[in-house]
JSON list of C-alpha atoms in Angstrom, two decimals:
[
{"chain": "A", "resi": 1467, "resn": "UNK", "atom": "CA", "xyz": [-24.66, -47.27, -28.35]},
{"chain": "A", "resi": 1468, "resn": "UNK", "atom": "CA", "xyz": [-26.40, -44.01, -28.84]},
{"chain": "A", "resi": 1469, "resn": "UNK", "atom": "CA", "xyz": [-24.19, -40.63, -29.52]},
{"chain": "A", "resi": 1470, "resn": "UNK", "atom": "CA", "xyz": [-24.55, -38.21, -27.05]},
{"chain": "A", "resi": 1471, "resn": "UNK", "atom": "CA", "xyz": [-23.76, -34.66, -26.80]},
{"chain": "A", "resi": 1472, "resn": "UNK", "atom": "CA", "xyz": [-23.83, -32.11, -24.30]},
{"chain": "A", "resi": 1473, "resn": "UNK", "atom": "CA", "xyz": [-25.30, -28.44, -25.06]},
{"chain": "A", "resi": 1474, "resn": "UNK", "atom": "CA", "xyz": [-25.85, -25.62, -22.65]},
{"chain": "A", "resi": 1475, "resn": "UNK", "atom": "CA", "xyz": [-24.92, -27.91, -19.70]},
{"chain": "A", "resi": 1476, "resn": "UNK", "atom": "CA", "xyz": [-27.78, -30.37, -20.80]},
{"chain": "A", "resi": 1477, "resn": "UNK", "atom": "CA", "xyz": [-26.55, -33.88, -21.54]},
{"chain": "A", "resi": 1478, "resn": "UNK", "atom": "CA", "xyz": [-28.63, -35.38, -24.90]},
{"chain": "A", "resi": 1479, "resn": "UNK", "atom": "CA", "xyz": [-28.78, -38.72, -26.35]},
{"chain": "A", "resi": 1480, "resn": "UNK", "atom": "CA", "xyz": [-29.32, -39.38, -30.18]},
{"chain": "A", "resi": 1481, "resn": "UNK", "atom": "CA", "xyz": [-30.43, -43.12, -31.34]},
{"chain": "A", "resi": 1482, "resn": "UNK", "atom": "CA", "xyz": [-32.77, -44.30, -34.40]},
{"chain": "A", "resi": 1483, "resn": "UNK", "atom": "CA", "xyz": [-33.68, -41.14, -34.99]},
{"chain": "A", "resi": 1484, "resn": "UNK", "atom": "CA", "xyz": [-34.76, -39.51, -32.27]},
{"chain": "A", "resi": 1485, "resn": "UNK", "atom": "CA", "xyz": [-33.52, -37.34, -29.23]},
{"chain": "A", "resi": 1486, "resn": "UNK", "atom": "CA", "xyz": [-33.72, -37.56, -25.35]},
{"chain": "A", "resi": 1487, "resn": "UNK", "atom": "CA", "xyz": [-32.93, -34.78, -23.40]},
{"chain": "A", "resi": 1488, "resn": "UNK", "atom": "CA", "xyz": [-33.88, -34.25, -19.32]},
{"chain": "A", "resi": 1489, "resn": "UNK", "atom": "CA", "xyz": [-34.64, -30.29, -20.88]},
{"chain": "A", "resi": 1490, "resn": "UNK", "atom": "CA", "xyz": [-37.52, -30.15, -23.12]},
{"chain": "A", "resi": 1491, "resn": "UNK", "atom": "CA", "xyz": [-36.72, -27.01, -24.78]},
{"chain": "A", "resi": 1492, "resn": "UNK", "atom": "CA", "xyz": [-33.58, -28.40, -26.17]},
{"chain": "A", "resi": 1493, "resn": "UNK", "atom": "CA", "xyz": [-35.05, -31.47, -26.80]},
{"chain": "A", "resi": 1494, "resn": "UNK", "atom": "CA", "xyz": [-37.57, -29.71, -28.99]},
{"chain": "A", "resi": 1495, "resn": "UNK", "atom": "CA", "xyz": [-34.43, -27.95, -30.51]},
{"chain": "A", "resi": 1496, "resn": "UNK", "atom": "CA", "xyz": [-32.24, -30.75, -31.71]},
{"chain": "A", "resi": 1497, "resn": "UNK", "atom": "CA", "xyz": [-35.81, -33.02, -32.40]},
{"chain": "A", "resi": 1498, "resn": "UNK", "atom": "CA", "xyz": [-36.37, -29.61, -35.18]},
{"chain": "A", "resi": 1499, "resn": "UNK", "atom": "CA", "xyz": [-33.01, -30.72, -36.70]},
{"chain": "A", "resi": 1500, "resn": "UNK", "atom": "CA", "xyz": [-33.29, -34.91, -36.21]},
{"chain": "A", "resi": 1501, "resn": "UNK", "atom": "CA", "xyz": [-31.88, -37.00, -39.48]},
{"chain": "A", "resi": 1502, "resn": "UNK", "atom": "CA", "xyz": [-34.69, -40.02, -39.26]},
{"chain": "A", "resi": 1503, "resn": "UNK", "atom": "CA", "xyz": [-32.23, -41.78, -41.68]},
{"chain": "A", "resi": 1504, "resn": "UNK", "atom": "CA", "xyz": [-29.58, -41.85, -39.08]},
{"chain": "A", "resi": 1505, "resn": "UNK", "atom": "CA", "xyz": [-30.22, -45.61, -37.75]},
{"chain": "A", "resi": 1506, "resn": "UNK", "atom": "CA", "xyz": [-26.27, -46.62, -37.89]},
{"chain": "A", "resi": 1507, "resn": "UNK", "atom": "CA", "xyz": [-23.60, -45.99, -35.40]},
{"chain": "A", "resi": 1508, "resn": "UNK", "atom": "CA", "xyz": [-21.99, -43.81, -38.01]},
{"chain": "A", "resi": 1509, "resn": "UNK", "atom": "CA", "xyz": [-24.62, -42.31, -39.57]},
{"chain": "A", "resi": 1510, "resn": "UNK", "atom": "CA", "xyz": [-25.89, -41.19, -35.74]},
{"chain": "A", "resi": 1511, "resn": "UNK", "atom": "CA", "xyz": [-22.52, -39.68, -34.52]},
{"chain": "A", "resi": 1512, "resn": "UNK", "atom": "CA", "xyz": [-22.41, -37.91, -37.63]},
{"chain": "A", "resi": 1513, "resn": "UNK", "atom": "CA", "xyz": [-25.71, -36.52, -37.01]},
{"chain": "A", "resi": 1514, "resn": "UNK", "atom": "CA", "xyz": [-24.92, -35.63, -33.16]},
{"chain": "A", "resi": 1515, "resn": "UNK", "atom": "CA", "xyz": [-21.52, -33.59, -34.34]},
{"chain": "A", "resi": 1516, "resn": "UNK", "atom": "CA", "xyz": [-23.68, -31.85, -36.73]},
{"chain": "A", "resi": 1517, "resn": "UNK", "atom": "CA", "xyz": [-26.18, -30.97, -33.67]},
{"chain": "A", "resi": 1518, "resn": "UNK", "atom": "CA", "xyz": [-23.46, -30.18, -31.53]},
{"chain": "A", "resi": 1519, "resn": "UNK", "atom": "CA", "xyz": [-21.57, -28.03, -33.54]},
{"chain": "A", "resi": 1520, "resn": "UNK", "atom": "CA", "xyz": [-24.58, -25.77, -34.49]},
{"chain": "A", "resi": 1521, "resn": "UNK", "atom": "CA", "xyz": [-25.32, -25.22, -31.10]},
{"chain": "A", "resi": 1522, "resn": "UNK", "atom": "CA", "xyz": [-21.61, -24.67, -30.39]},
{"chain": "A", "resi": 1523, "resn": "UNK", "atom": "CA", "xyz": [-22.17, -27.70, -28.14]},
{"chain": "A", "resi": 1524, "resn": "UNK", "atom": "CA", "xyz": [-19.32, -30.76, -26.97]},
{"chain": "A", "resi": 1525, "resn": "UNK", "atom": "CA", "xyz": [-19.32, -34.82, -28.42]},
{"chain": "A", "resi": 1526, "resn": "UNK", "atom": "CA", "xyz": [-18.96, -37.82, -25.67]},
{"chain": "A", "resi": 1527, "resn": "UNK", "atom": "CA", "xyz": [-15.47, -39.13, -27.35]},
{"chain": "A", "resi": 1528, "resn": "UNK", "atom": "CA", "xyz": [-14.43, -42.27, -25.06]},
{"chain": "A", "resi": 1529, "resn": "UNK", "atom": "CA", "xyz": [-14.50, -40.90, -21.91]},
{"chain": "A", "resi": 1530, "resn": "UNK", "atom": "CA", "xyz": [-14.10, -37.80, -21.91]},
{"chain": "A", "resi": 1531, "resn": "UNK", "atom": "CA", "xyz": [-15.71, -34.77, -23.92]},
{"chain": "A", "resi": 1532, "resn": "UNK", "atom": "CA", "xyz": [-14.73, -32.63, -27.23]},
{"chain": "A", "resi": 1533, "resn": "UNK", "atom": "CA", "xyz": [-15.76, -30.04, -28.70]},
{"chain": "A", "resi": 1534, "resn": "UNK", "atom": "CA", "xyz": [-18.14, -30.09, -32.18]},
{"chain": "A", "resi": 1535, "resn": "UNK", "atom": "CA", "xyz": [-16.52, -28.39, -34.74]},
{"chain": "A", "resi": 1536, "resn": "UNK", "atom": "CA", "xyz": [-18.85, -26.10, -36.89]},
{"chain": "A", "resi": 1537, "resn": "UNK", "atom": "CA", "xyz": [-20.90, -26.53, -39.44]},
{"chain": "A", "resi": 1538, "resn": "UNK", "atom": "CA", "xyz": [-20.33, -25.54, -43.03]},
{"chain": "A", "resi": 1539, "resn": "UNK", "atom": "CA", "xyz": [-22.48, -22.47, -43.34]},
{"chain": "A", "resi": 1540, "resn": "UNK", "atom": "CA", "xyz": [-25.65, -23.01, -45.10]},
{"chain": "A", "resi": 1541, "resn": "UNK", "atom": "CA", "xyz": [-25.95, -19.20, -46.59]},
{"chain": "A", "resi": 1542, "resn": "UNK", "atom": "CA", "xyz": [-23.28, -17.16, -47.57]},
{"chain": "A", "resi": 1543, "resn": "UNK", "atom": "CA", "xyz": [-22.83, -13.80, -48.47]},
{"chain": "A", "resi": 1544, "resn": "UNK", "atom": "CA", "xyz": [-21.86, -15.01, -52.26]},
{"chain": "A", "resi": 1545, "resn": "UNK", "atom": "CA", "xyz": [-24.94, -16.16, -52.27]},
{"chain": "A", "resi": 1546, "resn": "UNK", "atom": "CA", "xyz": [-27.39, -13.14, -51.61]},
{"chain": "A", "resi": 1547, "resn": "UNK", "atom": "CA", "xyz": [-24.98, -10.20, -52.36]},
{"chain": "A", "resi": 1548, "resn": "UNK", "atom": "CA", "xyz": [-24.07, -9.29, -56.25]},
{"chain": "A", "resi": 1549, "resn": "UNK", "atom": "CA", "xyz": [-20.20, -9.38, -57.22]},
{"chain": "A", "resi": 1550, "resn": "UNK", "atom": "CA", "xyz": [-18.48, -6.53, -57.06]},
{"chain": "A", "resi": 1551, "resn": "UNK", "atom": "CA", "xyz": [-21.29, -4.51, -55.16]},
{"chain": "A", "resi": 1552, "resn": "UNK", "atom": "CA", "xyz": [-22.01, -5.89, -51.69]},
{"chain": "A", "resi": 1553, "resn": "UNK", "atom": "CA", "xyz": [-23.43, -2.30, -50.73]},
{"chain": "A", "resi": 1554, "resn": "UNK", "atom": "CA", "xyz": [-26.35, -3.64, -53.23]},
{"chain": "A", "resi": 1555, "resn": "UNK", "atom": "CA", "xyz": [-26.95, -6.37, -51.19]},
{"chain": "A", "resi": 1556, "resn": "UNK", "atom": "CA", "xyz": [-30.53, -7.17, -49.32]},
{"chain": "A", "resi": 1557, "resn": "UNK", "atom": "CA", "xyz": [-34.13, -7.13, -49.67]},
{"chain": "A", "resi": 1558, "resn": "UNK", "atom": "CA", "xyz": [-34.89, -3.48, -49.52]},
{"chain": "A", "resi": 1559, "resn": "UNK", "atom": "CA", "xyz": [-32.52, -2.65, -51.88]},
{"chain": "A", "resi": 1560, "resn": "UNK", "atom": "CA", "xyz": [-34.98, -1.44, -54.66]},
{"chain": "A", "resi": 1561, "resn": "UNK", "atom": "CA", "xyz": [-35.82, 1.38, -51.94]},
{"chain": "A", "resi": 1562, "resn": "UNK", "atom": "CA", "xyz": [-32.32, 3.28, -52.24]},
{"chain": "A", "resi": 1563, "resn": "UNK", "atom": "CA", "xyz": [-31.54, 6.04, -54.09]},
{"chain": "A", "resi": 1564, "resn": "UNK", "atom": "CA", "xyz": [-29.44, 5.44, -57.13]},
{"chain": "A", "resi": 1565, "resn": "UNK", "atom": "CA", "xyz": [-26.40, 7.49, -57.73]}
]
């Protein structure tokens, strides 16, 4: 049985790797994000909360519908902005004056 989701009022379907949506815009959306190694039942509804949650979209659950919790972030500020100095932060940062 394939996981399905349903995003912006668009009901999608996710099985062996692919999607199927009636809108092709946000079929070309969640195709950009598609796990081809999702071919289990597990591995796919894994996949379609993962879809649904960075779209801020619902998961089919039995018979009625619940919404995708959010993804881990994939960049965080930790990440990009020095300790201690977040005001040093960013690409342009060479370009302001030092104090």
């Amino acid at each position: 049985m394939p996981a399905r989701i349903r995003i912006y009022g668009q009901e999608a379907t996710f099985a062996q790797g692919r999607w199927v949506c009636a809108d092709e815009t946000l079929q070309a959306m969640l195709q950009a994000l598609a796990d081809p190694r999702a071919t289990s039942l597990e591995a796919e509804l894994k996949h379609a909360r993962y879809a649904a949650g960075r779209f801020g979209g619902l998961v089919a659950a039995g018979d009625g519908w619940e919404a995708a919790p959010l993804p881990e972030p994939e960049i965080r500020m930790e990440d990009i902005a020095p300790a201690g100095r977040p005001q040093a932060a960013g690409w342009l940062s060479f370009l302001r004056k030092r104090r």
